[in-house]
Amino acid sequence: MSEARDRILGSIRTSLKRGPLDGERLAAAEDRLAAHRRNLMPSRARAAGEEGIELFVRMATEVAATVERLATPQDVPDAVAAYLAQHNLPAELRVAPDPELDAVPWERRPTLTVGRGRAEDRDATSVTGAVAGVAETGTLVMASGPAHPTTLNLMPDTHIVVLRTDRIVGSYEDAWDVLRARGALSRTVNFITGPSRTGDIEQTIQLGAHGPRRLHILLVDGGDGDGASA
Amino acid sequence: MESTSHAFKDNVHEALRDERLQRALGKMKVGFQGNRRRAIERLPEFEALRDEGRAIKDHVLEHLDFYLERFESRVVEAGGHVHWCRTAAEARETIARICRDAGARTVTKGKSMVAEEIAINDHLEREGFEPIETDLGEYIIQLRREPPSHIIAPAVHLSKEDVAEAFYAAHRDLDPERSLVEPTALISEARAMLRQKFQQADVGITGANFLIAETGSTVIVTNEGNGDLTQTLPRVHVVLASLEKVVPTLEDASTILRLLARSATGQEFSAYTTFSTGPRRPGDPDGPQEFHVVLLDNGRTAMLGTEFQEMLRCIRCGACMNHCPVYASVGGHAYGWVYPGPMGAVLTPSLIGVDAAGHLPNASTFCGRCESVCPMRIPLPKMMRHWREKEYAAGLTPATQRWGLGFWAWFARRPGLYHLGTRLAAGLLGRLGRRQGRLRRLPLAGGWTDWRDMPAPEGRTFQQLWAERRESARREDAR
Amino acid sequence: MADTPPAQPRVGLFVTCLVDIFRPTVGFAAVNLLEKAGCRVEVPRAQTCCGQPAYNLGDRADAADLAKRVIAAFEGFDYVVAPSGSCAGMIKEHYAELLKDDPDWGPRAHRLRHRTWELVSFLVDVMGMERVEAAYQGTVTYHDSCSGLRELGVREQPRRLLGTVGGLSLRELPDAEVCCGFGGTFCVKYPEISNRMVEDKAEKIEATGADMLLAGDMGCLLNMAGKLKRRGSRVQVRHVAEVLAGVAGEAAPIGEAAVRKG
């Protein structure tokens, strides 16, 4: 294997007519990596504050996610119960073992059966948080970890996301800054934009190919910080 | 995958007569072109982003060794393994070995053109594994035992009736009286059948749209979520990627991602864009235990430093084939191998040789539409012309074309004889066609007159008439 | 945009082999328009072919040879103008690349490219022509030739001038910018594909209901006229220069016989 590695690297260097990078060129390449500078940013990706939230809502709705704004996390159980009833879904949830979701007063809706952990095959509906929402395309950013099993994003038919409005940022690059601040990247970072879909049958879009058919976002105002950052 | 590119003309002949295919191509064209146009209208910076994308990739290619080494270190730091493979055979053996070591039986797969390139499914089957395609389009063509016809919409050549036929034939345990008329029924059935496989799988193989050097992450871009289920549920996740997929940073990937979905399907962003870094961490409730990246060369490093280097900027969006009038006429299978359309016309000869794939860069009018929509500004017609130059230099150009051209060039170098010859031709053809103004048949020109009339020349050449006009003007002045 | 042209610029007309052989009417229409714009037009006798067929076949040697001849014949003029996006594109966009390794011809090719123009874009973008004194009572549809459109940016200029032709009504052709399937030798190398492309084009042309099809390249015009006539279509086909010069009606349309009098 390391012979193949050497041969491939050698082939690259032969084609580029040089040896391994060194000196200034190496320093410049190292700097480029370390600095991870942003390239050209579209103006749409600079949306901030209430404008950013509105853009997020508009873009997410365009891709067939549904969005509901709530004043406080206390309102989550009622909103979830109403959503399940509206869609004739069983009153059963698989909730991510996320401290913020633990703090939600699920006991307000005692008819809701709340299980925690990773998704099981029979789970119809999951509830997770999100690291961020990206306004430019209505995209949710999830990072796997003990508080967020990835399977909750993928396996159930319905995925409900509780997102604080102060976690809505303008651009993907803003989201990467948030993730970098948390330390090394998780095993899986999902950028989720709308429910699962396919156009593979005669070019018509059908929702719910393998991932969730429904993506419902509960946008919760408040949180400790200011409004959304740029 | 075995190539039938040498039989391009036969493939074309059949494709043009295939009514189902022609209808499907008509739909494809309108859908993809319109959607892309609408998406880029909404992003004023799109043109500038194309320049950024090109610059990022050009930079990477000039520093490809550096970025691959950095990528590898980061993968290893995150607990993964990197396997460097020079050839398709090495990659097949490596993947089979990983599956064997994992004691695997079922292997699920996300969509990967590189996997087609190395024909991994056949190999895995021969080695006793059960590979299951999970992308709906790929699943359908796997059932039909045929190759993909488009790099992002592999079943674009099929009607829903074709899909229903395939499902009735393959899903024998289900009620044969069930209706599969509606696309929703087909999707639900595929979802149910594949859900079991996702959960049974011991190994999940995905491709990668990007490899990120900064973090050792691999990136897949899907809409169905199948790639995610493929890479999250099994114990072992294998990423198969050709080595030019590397980009330096998360920011660079973000820039190019702004181009990708818009150029491919006209979406703002795909439903699932997923960044995978190593295996599961301690404390993770799900995720694979092992993470392997199989880095494939298979001809890419040989393209570096040549007039084909720019082809390595390709991000596999499919915009070129969506806008190509040749692809729209004959579909992807006619091209005979993994990569169809304009990008296939440039890449295929590099990977399987210009003698096998010679037709592909020749079957183009150089209309330039591909280049005009390529998000990475790849000069596709220019590179197709380079292949023609190589064929010409190697004596592979068909004799009739060489001689015809040589004959023409001989005259064109001799203005006196040229003008005489053109006068004769214009006069003769003009006379032959005078009655109707056109010729329905012309010896030696069957390629033209089988399909269209040949308008008759006016009878005298411009140079002839111009000389006469000047002559009579001079005589006028002299008087 | 070009620099201000000299008063009475000397223009070398690059006739193109297809205009020379098939339709001199177009050459004369071009001369007519150029003279109306205030140019002195000459037609170097030493010109033959721009070399594009050789270039696209991969025969760089012959192409370079022919390119040098064209450069030598034309470099003395203020401008080189061709009634063809394809030939103008060859000279303007490809000669410099073809001769880039030649220390003498490379720079000469480079100098020539700045002075080389497709006819209609020359009239509008260089000579500042804003209208034509021509009339045509009827509906017209226009096909954008690929080289002119994508290599040279010719799109608005013919439409603008056609808009000033008295009595002319322009109907946009759906998929006007899609290739007609000519592609030089492509149409005889891959005739089945070429036929499919030109059939699609002919259907769209007929569906506009226009009386006449115009374009700026003889290759496209011969291809489309040939297919339209084979289909029995009544659409008349001409080069756009003929209508702009006000000489549509003097020669039979492409692929039709002259109407006999008496």
PDB file of C-alpha atoms in Angstrom, chain A residues 22 55 150 216 230:
ATOM      1  CA  ASP A  22       9.079  23.191   0.093  1.00  0.00           C
ATOM      2  CA  LEU A  55     -34.995  34.411   4.752  1.00  0.00           C
ATOM      3  CA  THR A 150     -27.505  10.802  13.201  1.00  0.00           C
ATOM      4  CA  HIS A 216     -41.031  20.306  10.511  1.00  0.00           C
ATOM      5  CA  ALA A 230     -24.261  37.713  10.692  1.00  0.00           C
TER       6      ALA A 230
END
